[in-house]
Coordinates of C-alpha atoms in Angstrom, one line a residue:
M1 CA 0.0 0.0 0.0
A2 CA 3.0 2.3 0.2
A3 CA 2.8 3.2 -3.4
I4 CA -0.8 4.4 -2.9
V5 CA 0.1 6.4 0.2
A6 CA 3.0 8.1 -1.5
S7 CA 1.0 9.2 -4.5
I8 CA -1.8 10.5 -2.3
S9 CA 0.4 12.5 0.0
L10 CA 1.5 14.8 -2.8
V11 CA -2.1 15.7 -3.4
A12 CA -3.1 15.9 0.3
S13 CA -1.1 19.0 1.1
S14 CA -1.9 20.9 -2.1
S15 CA -4.7 23.1 -3.2
C16 CA -6.1 23.2 -6.7
S17 CA -4.1 26.0 -8.2
S18 CA -3.6 26.1 -12.0
S19 CA -0.1 24.7 -11.6
C20 CA -1.4 21.8 -9.5
S21 CA -4.1 21.2 -12.1
S22 CA -1.6 21.0 -14.9
L23 CA 0.7 18.7 -12.9
F24 CA -1.8 16.2 -11.4
F25 CA -4.8 16.4 -13.6
S26 CA -3.5 16.9 -17.1
K27 CA -5.4 13.9 -18.3
L28 CA -8.8 15.2 -17.2
R29 CA -11.3 16.2 -19.8
S30 CA -14.6 17.7 -19.1
A31 CA -17.6 15.7 -20.4
P32 CA -19.0 17.3 -23.5
V33 CA -22.0 19.5 -23.0
L34 CA -24.4 19.3 -25.9
R35 CA -27.5 21.3 -26.2
R36 CA -30.6 19.3 -25.5
S37 CA -28.7 16.1 -24.9
L38 CA -27.9 14.1 -21.9
A39 CA -24.6 12.3 -21.9
V40 CA -24.9 9.1 -20.0
V41 CA -21.2 9.1 -19.2
S42 CA -19.7 7.4 -16.2
P43 CA -17.6 10.0 -14.3
W44 CA -15.0 7.2 -14.1
S45 CA -14.9 6.6 -17.8
S46 CA -12.5 7.8 -20.3
R47 CA -15.0 10.4 -21.5
G48 CA -15.6 11.8 -18.0
S49 CA -13.1 12.5 -15.2
R50 CA -10.9 9.5 -15.2
L51 CA -11.0 8.8 -11.5
M52 CA -8.4 6.8 -9.6
A53 CA -6.6 5.9 -12.8
H54 CA -3.0 6.6 -11.8
T55 CA -3.4 5.6 -8.1
V56 CA -5.2 2.3 -8.5
A57 CA -3.0 1.1 -11.3
K58 CA 0.0 1.0 -8.8
A59 CA -1.4 -1.3 -6.1
T60 CA -4.8 -2.2 -4.8
L61 CA -5.7 -5.0 -2.3
G62 CA -6.9 -8.0 -4.3
L63 CA -5.6 -6.4 -7.5
T64 CA -9.0 -4.9 -8.1
Q65 CA -9.3 -2.0 -10.5
P66 CA -12.4 -0.3 -11.9
A67 CA -12.7 -0.9 -15.6
S68 CA -12.8 2.1 -17.9
I69 CA -16.2 1.7 -19.5
E70 CA -17.5 3.8 -22.4
F71 CA -21.2 4.5 -21.9
P72 CA -23.6 5.5 -24.6
K73 CA -24.8 9.1 -25.0
V74 CA -28.5 9.6 -24.9
S75 CA -29.7 12.7 -26.9
F76 CA -32.9 14.3 -25.7
G77 CA -35.2 16.4 -27.9
A78 CA -38.3 18.3 -27.0
K79 CA -40.9 18.2 -29.8
D80 CA -44.3 19.7 -30.1
I81 CA -45.8 17.1 -32.5
D82 CA -48.8 14.7 -32.4
A83 CA -47.8 11.3 -31.0
L84 CA -49.3 9.6 -34.1
E85 CA -46.8 11.5 -36.3
W86 CA -43.7 10.3 -34.4
K87 CA -41.7 7.6 -36.1
G88 CA -39.2 5.3 -34.2
D89 CA -38.8 2.1 -32.2
V90 CA -41.0 2.7 -29.1
L91 CA -43.7 5.2 -28.3
A92 CA -44.1 5.2 -24.5
V93 CA -47.3 6.7 -23.1
G94 CA -47.5 7.5 -19.4
V95 CA -51.0 6.7 -18.1
T96 CA -52.8 7.1 -14.8
E97 CA -55.6 4.8 -13.6
K98 CA -58.1 7.5 -14.6
D99 CA -56.7 7.6 -18.2
M100 CA -57.5 3.9 -18.6
A101 CA -61.2 4.4 -18.1
K102 CA -63.3 2.9 -20.9
D103 CA -67.0 3.5 -21.9
E104 CA -69.7 0.8 -22.3
N105 CA -68.3 -0.1 -25.7
C106 CA -64.8 -0.7 -24.3
K107 CA -63.5 2.5 -25.9
F108 CA -61.0 4.8 -24.3
A109 CA -62.3 8.2 -23.1
N110 CA -58.8 9.7 -23.0
P111 CA -58.2 11.7 -26.2
I112 CA -54.7 10.4 -26.9
L113 CA -55.5 6.8 -26.1
K114 CA -58.7 7.1 -28.1
K115 CA -56.7 8.3 -31.1
L116 CA -54.1 5.6 -30.8
D117 CA -56.7 2.9 -30.5
A118 CA -58.6 4.2 -33.5
Q119 CA -55.4 4.0 -35.6
L120 CA -54.9 0.4 -34.3
D121 CA -58.5 -0.7 -35.0
G122 CA -59.2 -1.2 -31.3
L123 CA -56.3 -3.6 -30.6
L124 CA -54.9 -1.3 -27.9
A125 CA -58.1 -1.4 -25.8
E126 CA -58.4 -5.1 -26.4
A127 CA -54.8 -5.9 -25.4
T128 CA -55.0 -3.9 -22.2
S129 CA -58.2 -5.6 -21.2
E130 CA -56.7 -9.0 -21.8
E131 CA -53.6 -8.1 -19.8
D132 CA -55.6 -6.4 -17.1
F133 CA -53.5 -3.3 -17.5
Q134 CA -55.1 -0.6 -15.3
G135 CA -52.4 2.1 -15.2
K136 CA -51.3 1.3 -11.7
S137 CA -47.9 2.4 -10.5
G138 CA -45.3 -0.2 -11.5
Q139 CA -47.4 -1.7 -14.3
S140 CA -46.2 -1.5 -17.9
T141 CA -46.9 -3.3 -21.2
V142 CA -45.1 -3.0 -24.5
L143 CA -47.0 -4.2 -27.6
R144 CA -45.9 -4.6 -31.2
L145 CA -48.9 -3.5 -33.2
P146 CA -49.1 -2.6 -36.8
G147 CA -50.6 0.7 -37.9
L148 CA -48.3 3.3 -36.2
G149 CA -45.2 5.1 -37.2
S150 CA -43.5 3.5 -34.1
K151 CA -42.6 -0.2 -34.2
R152 CA -44.0 -0.6 -30.6
V153 CA -46.3 1.2 -28.3
G154 CA -45.8 1.0 -24.6
L155 CA -48.2 2.0 -21.8
I156 CA -46.5 2.8 -18.5
G157 CA -48.7 3.1 -15.3
L158 CA -48.3 6.2 -13.2
G159 CA -50.9 5.3 -10.5
Q160 CA -53.3 7.9 -9.2
S161 CA -51.4 11.0 -10.5
A162 CA -48.9 12.0 -13.2
S163 CA -48.1 15.3 -11.5
T164 CA -45.5 14.2 -8.9
T165 CA -41.7 14.3 -9.5
A166 CA -41.5 10.7 -8.3
A167 CA -44.1 9.6 -10.9
S168 CA -42.2 11.4 -13.7
H169 CA -38.9 10.0 -12.6
G170 CA -40.4 6.5 -12.4
L171 CA -41.8 7.0 -16.0
G172 CA -38.3 7.7 -17.2
E173 CA -36.9 4.6 -15.5
A174 CA -39.7 2.5 -17.0
V175 CA -38.9 4.0 -20.5
A176 CA -35.2 2.9 -20.0
A177 CA -36.3 -0.6 -19.0
A178 CA -38.6 -0.8 -22.0
A179 CA -35.9 0.4 -24.3
K180 CA -33.5 -2.2 -23.0
A181 CA -36.0 -5.0 -23.4
A182 CA -36.8 -4.0 -26.9
Q183 CA -33.2 -3.2 -27.8
A184 CA -34.6 0.2 -29.0
S185 CA -32.3 2.9 -30.2
N186 CA -34.9 5.7 -30.2
V187 CA -37.9 6.3 -28.0
A188 CA -40.6 8.9 -27.6
V189 CA -42.4 9.7 -24.3
V190 CA -45.7 11.4 -23.9
L191 CA -48.3 11.7 -21.1
A192 CA -51.8 10.6 -21.9
C193 CA -53.0 13.7 -20.2
N194 CA -51.0 16.8 -19.2
E195 CA -54.0 19.2 -19.1
G196 CA -53.9 21.4 -16.0
L197 CA -50.2 21.4 -15.7
S198 CA -48.6 24.8 -15.5
N199 CA -45.7 25.7 -17.7
E200 CA -43.3 25.3 -14.7
S201 CA -44.8 21.9 -14.0
K202 CA -44.3 20.8 -17.6
L203 CA -40.7 21.8 -17.5
N204 CA -40.1 20.0 -14.2
T205 CA -41.9 16.9 -15.5
A206 CA -39.8 16.8 -18.7
S207 CA -36.7 17.2 -16.6
A208 CA -37.7 14.4 -14.2
I209 CA -38.5 12.1 -17.1
A210 CA -35.1 12.8 -18.7
S211 CA -33.2 12.2 -15.4
G212 CA -35.1 9.0 -14.7
T213 CA -34.3 7.7 -18.2
V214 CA -30.6 8.5 -17.9
L215 CA -30.4 6.9 -14.4
G216 CA -32.4 3.9 -15.7
V217 CA -30.1 3.3 -18.6
Y218 CA -27.0 3.6 -16.5
E219 CA -25.5 0.5 -14.9
D220 CA -22.4 0.4 -12.8
N221 CA -20.4 -2.4 -14.4
R222 CA -16.9 -1.2 -13.6
Y223 CA -16.3 -4.2 -11.3
K224 CA -17.8 -6.9 -13.6
S225 CA -15.7 -8.9 -16.1
E226 CA -18.5 -8.6 -18.7
S227 CA -21.1 -6.0 -19.3
K228 CA -23.9 -5.4 -21.8
K229 CA -24.1 -2.1 -23.7
S230 CA -27.3 -0.1 -24.0
V231 CA -28.3 0.7 -27.6
L232 CA -30.6 3.7 -26.7
K233 CA -29.4 6.8 -28.5
S234 CA -32.2 9.3 -28.5
V235 CA -35.4 10.1 -26.6
D236 CA -38.0 12.6 -27.8
V237 CA -40.2 14.3 -25.1
L238 CA -43.6 15.1 -26.7
G239 CA -46.3 17.5 -25.6
F240 CA -44.2 19.7 -23.2
G241 CA -43.3 22.4 -25.6
A242 CA -40.1 23.3 -27.4
G243 CA -37.5 26.0 -27.3
P244 CA -34.8 27.5 -25.0
E245 CA -36.8 27.0 -21.7
I246 CA -37.1 23.3 -22.0
E247 CA -33.6 23.0 -23.5
K248 CA -32.2 24.7 -20.3
K249 CA -34.2 22.3 -18.1
L250 CA -32.9 19.3 -20.0
K251 CA -29.4 20.6 -19.6
Y252 CA -30.0 20.9 -15.8
A253 CA -31.2 17.3 -15.8
E254 CA -27.9 16.4 -17.5
D255 CA -25.8 18.1 -14.8
V256 CA -27.7 16.6 -11.9
S257 CA -27.9 13.1 -13.4
S258 CA -24.1 13.2 -14.0
A259 CA -23.6 14.2 -10.4
I260 CA -25.9 11.4 -9.1
I261 CA -24.0 8.8 -11.2
F262 CA -20.8 10.2 -9.7
G263 CA -22.2 9.8 -6.2
R264 CA -23.4 6.3 -6.9
E265 CA -20.0 5.2 -8.2
L266 CA -18.3 6.5 -5.1
V267 CA -20.6 4.6 -2.8
N268 CA -20.5 1.4 -4.9
S269 CA -16.7 1.3 -4.9
P270 CA -15.3 -1.2 -2.4
A271 CA -13.2 0.0 0.5
N272 CA -10.1 -1.7 -0.9
V273 CA -10.4 0.7 -3.9
L274 CA -11.9 3.8 -2.4
T275 CA -9.7 4.7 0.5
P276 CA -9.8 8.0 2.3
G277 CA -6.9 9.2 0.2
V278 CA -8.6 8.2 -3.0
L279 CA -11.8 9.9 -2.0
A280 CA -9.7 13.1 -1.4
E281 CA -8.2 12.7 -4.9
E282 CA -11.7 12.4 -6.5
A283 CA -12.7 15.6 -4.7
S284 CA -9.6 17.4 -6.0
K285 CA -10.4 16.2 -9.5
V286 CA -13.9 17.6 -9.3
A287 CA -12.4 21.0 -8.3
A288 CA -9.8 20.7 -11.1
M289 CA -12.6 20.1 -13.7
Y290 CA -14.4 23.3 -12.6
S291 CA -11.4 25.3 -11.4
D292 CA -13.0 28.6 -12.6
V293 CA -15.4 28.3 -9.6
L294 CA -14.1 25.5 -7.3
S295 CA -11.0 25.2 -5.2
A296 CA -9.7 22.4 -3.1
N297 CA -7.9 22.2 0.2
I298 CA -7.0 18.7 1.5
L299 CA -5.7 18.6 5.0
N300 CA -3.3 15.9 6.1
V301 CA -2.9 14.4 9.7
E302 CA -0.4 17.1 10.9
Q303 CA -2.7 19.9 9.7
C304 CA -5.6 18.3 11.4
K305 CA -3.6 18.1 14.6
E306 CA -2.8 21.8 14.4
L307 CA -6.5 22.4 14.3
K308 CA -6.9 20.2 17.3
M309 CA -9.3 17.8 15.6
G310 CA -9.0 15.1 18.3
S311 CA -12.4 13.6 17.8
Y312 CA -11.9 13.0 14.1
L313 CA -8.3 11.8 14.5
G314 CA -9.3 9.4 17.3
V315 CA -11.6 7.5 14.9
A316 CA -8.9 7.4 12.2
A317 CA -6.1 6.2 14.5
A318 CA -6.4 2.5 13.9
S319 CA -6.3 2.5 10.1
A320 CA -3.2 1.9 7.9
N321 CA -4.8 4.3 5.4
P322 CA -4.3 7.9 6.7
P323 CA -7.3 10.3 7.1
H324 CA -7.8 13.1 4.6
F325 CA -9.9 16.2 5.5
I326 CA -11.5 17.5 2.4
H327 CA -12.6 21.1 1.8
L328 CA -13.9 22.2 -1.6
C329 CA -15.1 25.8 -1.9
Y330 CA -17.4 27.1 -4.6
K331 CA -17.3 30.9 -5.4
P332 CA -19.3 32.4 -8.3
Q333 CA -17.4 33.8 -11.3
S334 CA -18.7 37.3 -10.7
G335 CA -21.0 39.4 -8.7
P336 CA -21.6 39.7 -5.0
V337 CA -22.1 36.7 -2.6
K338 CA -25.3 37.1 -0.7
V339 CA -25.2 33.9 1.4
K340 CA -22.5 31.4 2.5
L341 CA -23.6 27.8 2.8
G342 CA -21.9 24.7 4.3
L343 CA -22.5 21.1 3.2
V344 CA -20.9 18.5 5.5
G345 CA -20.8 14.8 4.6
K346 CA -19.8 11.8 6.7
G347 CA -16.9 10.1 5.0
L348 CA -16.2 6.7 6.6
T349 CA -14.9 4.8 3.6
F350 CA -15.2 1.7 5.8
D351 CA -16.7 1.1 9.2
S352 CA -15.8 -2.1 11.1
G353 CA -17.3 -0.7 14.3
G354 CA -13.8 -0.6 15.9
Y355 CA -13.5 -2.5 19.2
N356 CA -17.3 -2.5 19.3
I357 CA -17.1 -4.6 16.1
K358 CA -20.2 -5.1 14.1
T359 CA -21.4 -8.7 14.7
G360 CA -24.5 -10.8 14.3
P361 CA -27.4 -10.8 11.8
G362 CA -28.3 -7.5 10.4
C363 CA -25.0 -5.8 11.3
S364 CA -24.3 -5.2 7.6
I365 CA -20.6 -5.0 8.1
E366 CA -20.1 -6.2 4.5
L367 CA -22.0 -3.1 3.3
M368 CA -20.0 -0.6 5.3
K369 CA -18.4 0.8 2.2
F370 CA -21.7 2.9 2.0
D371 CA -20.8 4.6 5.3
M372 CA -19.5 7.5 3.2
G373 CA -22.9 8.0 1.5
G374 CA -23.1 11.5 3.1
S375 CA -19.8 12.5 1.6
A376 CA -20.9 11.1 -1.8
A377 CA -24.0 13.4 -1.6
V378 CA -21.8 16.4 -0.8
L379 CA -19.2 15.8 -3.5
G380 CA -21.9 14.9 -6.0
A381 CA -23.5 18.2 -5.2
A382 CA -20.2 20.0 -5.7
K383 CA -19.8 18.5 -9.2
A384 CA -23.3 19.6 -10.2
I385 CA -22.8 23.1 -8.7
G386 CA -19.5 23.4 -10.5
Q387 CA -21.3 22.7 -13.8
I388 CA -24.4 24.9 -13.1
K389 CA -22.4 27.8 -11.7
P390 CA -25.2 29.6 -9.7
P391 CA -24.6 33.3 -8.9
G392 CA -24.8 35.0 -5.5
V393 CA -23.9 32.0 -3.3
E394 CA -20.7 30.6 -1.8
V395 CA -20.7 26.9 -0.8
H396 CA -18.2 25.0 1.3
F397 CA -18.2 21.2 0.8
I398 CA -16.6 19.5 3.8
V399 CA -15.7 15.8 4.4
A400 CA -13.6 14.3 7.3
A401 CA -12.6 11.2 5.4
C402 CA -11.2 8.1 7.3
E403 CA -11.7 4.5 8.1
N404 CA -12.9 3.0 11.4
M405 CA -10.7 -0.1 11.9
I406 CA -9.1 -2.1 14.7
S407 CA -5.5 -2.1 15.7
G408 CA -3.2 -1.5 18.7
T409 CA -3.2 2.2 17.9
G410 CA -7.0 2.3 17.8
M411 CA -9.5 4.2 19.9
R412 CA -10.8 2.1 22.8
P413 CA -14.2 2.1 24.6
G414 CA -13.8 4.4 27.6
D415 CA -11.2 6.6 25.9
I416 CA -11.8 10.4 26.1
V417 CA -11.2 12.5 22.9
T418 CA -11.1 16.3 22.7
A419 CA -12.9 18.0 19.7
S420 CA -11.6 21.1 18.1
N421 CA -14.0 23.4 20.0
G422 CA -12.5 22.1 23.3
K423 CA -15.4 19.8 24.3
T424 CA -14.5 16.4 25.6
I425 CA -16.2 13.1 24.7
E426 CA -16.1 9.8 26.5
V427 CA -16.3 7.1 23.8
N428 CA -18.6 4.5 25.2
N429 CA -19.1 2.9 21.8
T430 CA -16.5 2.9 19.0
D431 CA -19.2 2.0 16.5
A432 CA -20.7 5.5 17.0
E433 CA -17.8 7.0 15.1
G434 CA -19.5 9.0 12.4
R435 CA -20.7 11.6 14.9
L436 CA -17.1 12.0 16.2
T437 CA -15.8 12.8 12.7
L438 CA -18.7 15.1 12.0
A439 CA -18.1 17.0 15.3
D440 CA -14.8 18.4 14.1
A441 CA -16.1 18.9 10.5
L442 CA -19.0 21.0 11.8
V443 CA -16.7 23.1 13.9
Y444 CA -14.5 23.6 10.8
A445 CA -17.5 24.5 8.7
C446 CA -18.7 27.2 11.2
N447 CA -15.2 28.7 11.2
Q448 CA -15.5 29.3 7.4
G449 CA -18.2 32.0 8.2
V450 CA -21.1 30.0 6.7
E451 CA -24.7 31.1 7.7
K452 CA -26.4 27.8 7.0
I453 CA -25.1 24.2 7.3
V454 CA -26.7 20.9 6.2
D455 CA -24.9 17.8 7.2
L456 CA -25.6 14.4 5.8
A457 CA -24.7 11.0 7.3
T458 CA -25.5 7.3 7.3
L459 CA -25.5 7.9 11.1
T460 CA -27.9 5.5 12.8
G461 CA -29.7 2.2 12.4
A462 CA -32.4 3.8 14.6
C463 CA -33.4 6.1 11.8
V464 CA -33.9 3.1 9.4
I465 CA -36.1 1.4 12.0
A466 CA -38.1 4.6 12.4
L467 CA -38.5 5.6 8.7
G468 CA -37.6 2.5 6.7
P469 CA -35.4 2.2 3.7
S470 CA -36.7 5.0 1.5
I471 CA -37.1 8.1 3.8
A472 CA -34.3 10.2 5.4
G473 CA -34.7 11.7 8.8
V474 CA -34.4 15.5 9.2
F475 CA -33.4 17.2 12.4
T476 CA -33.1 21.0 12.9
P477 CA -34.0 23.6 15.5
N478 CA -34.7 26.1 12.7
D479 CA -38.1 26.1 11.1
E480 CA -37.1 28.4 8.2
L481 CA -34.2 26.1 7.2
A482 CA -36.6 23.1 7.4
K483 CA -39.0 24.8 5.0
E484 CA -36.2 25.5 2.5
V485 CA -34.8 22.0 2.4
L486 CA -38.2 20.3 2.4
A487 CA -39.3 22.6 -0.4
A488 CA -36.2 21.5 -2.4
S489 CA -37.1 17.9 -1.8
E490 CA -40.5 18.4 -3.2
V491 CA -38.9 19.4 -6.5
S492 CA -36.3 16.6 -6.4
G493 CA -38.8 13.9 -5.5
E494 CA -36.6 12.6 -2.7
K495 CA -38.3 11.7 0.6
F496 CA -37.5 13.4 3.9
W497 CA -39.4 13.5 7.3
R498 CA -38.7 15.9 10.0
L499 CA -38.1 14.4 13.5
P500 CA -38.0 16.2 16.8
L501 CA -34.9 17.4 18.6
E502 CA -36.1 16.5 22.1
E503 CA -33.8 18.3 24.4
S504 CA -34.7 16.3 27.4
Y505 CA -33.1 13.3 25.8
W506 CA -29.7 14.9 26.3
E507 CA -29.7 13.6 29.9
S508 CA -28.7 10.2 28.5
M509 CA -25.7 11.7 26.8
K510 CA -24.0 13.1 29.9
S511 CA -20.7 11.6 31.1
G512 CA -19.4 11.4 34.7
V513 CA -15.8 12.1 33.6
A514 CA -16.2 14.2 30.4
D515 CA -18.5 16.7 28.8
M516 CA -20.6 14.0 27.1
V517 CA -20.6 10.4 25.9
N518 CA -21.0 9.6 22.2
T519 CA -24.1 7.3 22.6
G520 CA -27.1 7.4 24.8
G521 CA -28.6 4.0 24.5
R522 CA -31.1 2.4 22.1
Q523 CA -34.1 4.5 22.8
G524 CA -34.4 7.6 20.5
G525 CA -31.0 6.8 19.0
A526 CA -31.4 9.0 15.9
I527 CA -32.5 11.9 18.1
T528 CA -29.6 11.7 20.6
A529 CA -27.2 11.4 17.7
A530 CA -28.6 14.7 16.3
L531 CA -28.4 16.3 19.7
F532 CA -24.7 15.2 19.9
L533 CA -24.0 17.0 16.6
K534 CA -25.8 20.1 17.8
Q535 CA -23.1 20.6 20.5
F536 CA -20.5 21.4 17.7
V537 CA -22.5 24.0 15.8
D538 CA -22.3 27.7 16.5
E539 CA -25.6 29.0 17.8
K540 CA -25.6 31.8 15.2
V541 CA -25.5 29.3 12.3
Q542 CA -28.7 27.7 11.0
W543 CA -28.1 24.0 11.0
M544 CA -29.8 20.8 9.8
H545 CA -28.8 17.2 10.2
I546 CA -30.0 14.6 7.6
D547 CA -29.7 10.9 8.5
L548 CA -29.8 9.0 5.2
A549 CA -28.9 5.6 6.5
G550 CA -32.0 4.1 4.9
P551 CA -32.2 5.6 1.4
V552 CA -28.5 5.7 0.6
W553 CA -28.6 2.0 -0.5
N554 CA -31.1 0.0 -2.6
D555 CA -31.3 -3.5 -1.3
K556 CA -33.2 -4.8 -4.2
K557 CA -30.7 -3.6 -6.8
R558 CA -27.7 -4.1 -4.3
A559 CA -26.4 -0.7 -5.3
A560 CA -26.1 2.9 -4.2
T561 CA -28.9 5.4 -5.0
G562 CA -27.1 8.7 -5.0
F563 CA -29.7 10.0 -2.5
G564 CA -29.5 13.6 -1.4
I565 CA -27.6 15.1 -4.3
S566 CA -30.7 16.3 -6.2
T567 CA -32.2 18.0 -3.1
L568 CA -28.9 19.6 -2.1
V569 CA -28.5 21.1 -5.6
E570 CA -32.1 22.4 -5.5
W571 CA -31.5 23.9 -2.1
V572 CA -28.3 25.7 -3.2
L573 CA -30.1 27.1 -6.2
K574 CA -33.0 28.4 -4.0
N575 CA -30.4 30.3 -2.0
S576 CA -28.7 31.7 -5.1
S577 CA -29.7 34.8 -7.0
A578 CA -30.4 32.9 -10.2

């Protein structure tokens, strides 16, 4: 591992100046930005930022290296034409349960479906009746019927409503699945009914469909010996208008989708590949790609000691892979800055639990590569913000990256660590390590002069028990900040639920020999974890903690979700002067 450490140390003490960029990142090429097109390009492919290429090639445990995969480019076009006029492989129609209503003669009442069925001599109505297709969410049917310009027509169920972001995103994913199954190279998407949608809603719907399609087409095959290539090349979005407005919205979908793919690939990468140093390199590469607005400062162990980050360094002490404290800063190209924001992500590239090692059924130790899901959300947001370049807002992206391992130099249960704000912590559980790293990261963020902080962490199993696998828990003492972030989540379609910061629970976090302990028992575990973090935030700073332990990972797909990135980008834009 010495070769890896040596190459990382050069980057660790540097910032992203132009000379640094030319020396370490000369092979980087920005992904091409095409008008009205979404490039389904892996951020770790030769067409994106070639991540980890020079480091992993030298030495990796198990000789594992991510393959450089060329992903297809999907071009999106917005057309204002009748669905019957479109010619191509698959015409996909999003339908609600209401749209599927038929009269006494088994004829569709919906105008678009009625038109299609008339062109097909009633075969569409007949086929949907035989297949009992009712337009429910998750239902889909693709039929090869003669009489249309398209080779196939697909009906995709949207459930009760087509107006939600989640439904539109799901439609895009279903379109991708249908295209894969049919080996289609071109597809058109139309809603059976978009009456009553405002112009803004139409733009958001088109964007969500595009994003869902891109993420549905994408597969992370970097660690597989064989992979199938998608043949989908173009998607036309019909009935949402055409022109600069929708083109801009599709470009936005490109930026965010690319960032989500980046975040997914970070989380999917195993701990023997994505070490703290490599995570720091990837952050630096993002800054180098957008060096006109992003800068990077990576602090090494000695620099963290100077800042008295005893809580963070205590967690990192057992690992052979040294910690790297990551700080990216976004500043707009011109104009005044009206607000400074901080995004802080938990960055445990692997969590063994330390001496309180994870054992027994459900401990999920084999999945603990995803314990840096918060940092993936923060760095993914940095990538998107670097591409979008919103005015009027400064953003600090902060990650205290390390591993929680076991060795003779490691932190023991009962040890007392001192955080950078001077507060002392009795470590009664070494598996509650994420909050210890976040403590120093939050102090550091406050010292940057930010006015609002959102931290994201795969922090507690208690939050998963409370909210399940799809919903993140939100904790904040500030109602205004809660409204801002939850409004952003309405646009992104990601699910959040605000939980209480019950101050009386802090009694369980008091220590007899230090200022606090790091865990307060099983009851209300997600709440006491949030109360712990609150001790390290300046009272003048608006702060929110997001526990995304559930939605960071999709058990069914056995892969990362990229959760949080879309919402963070929306929130930053809402704070900008754009």
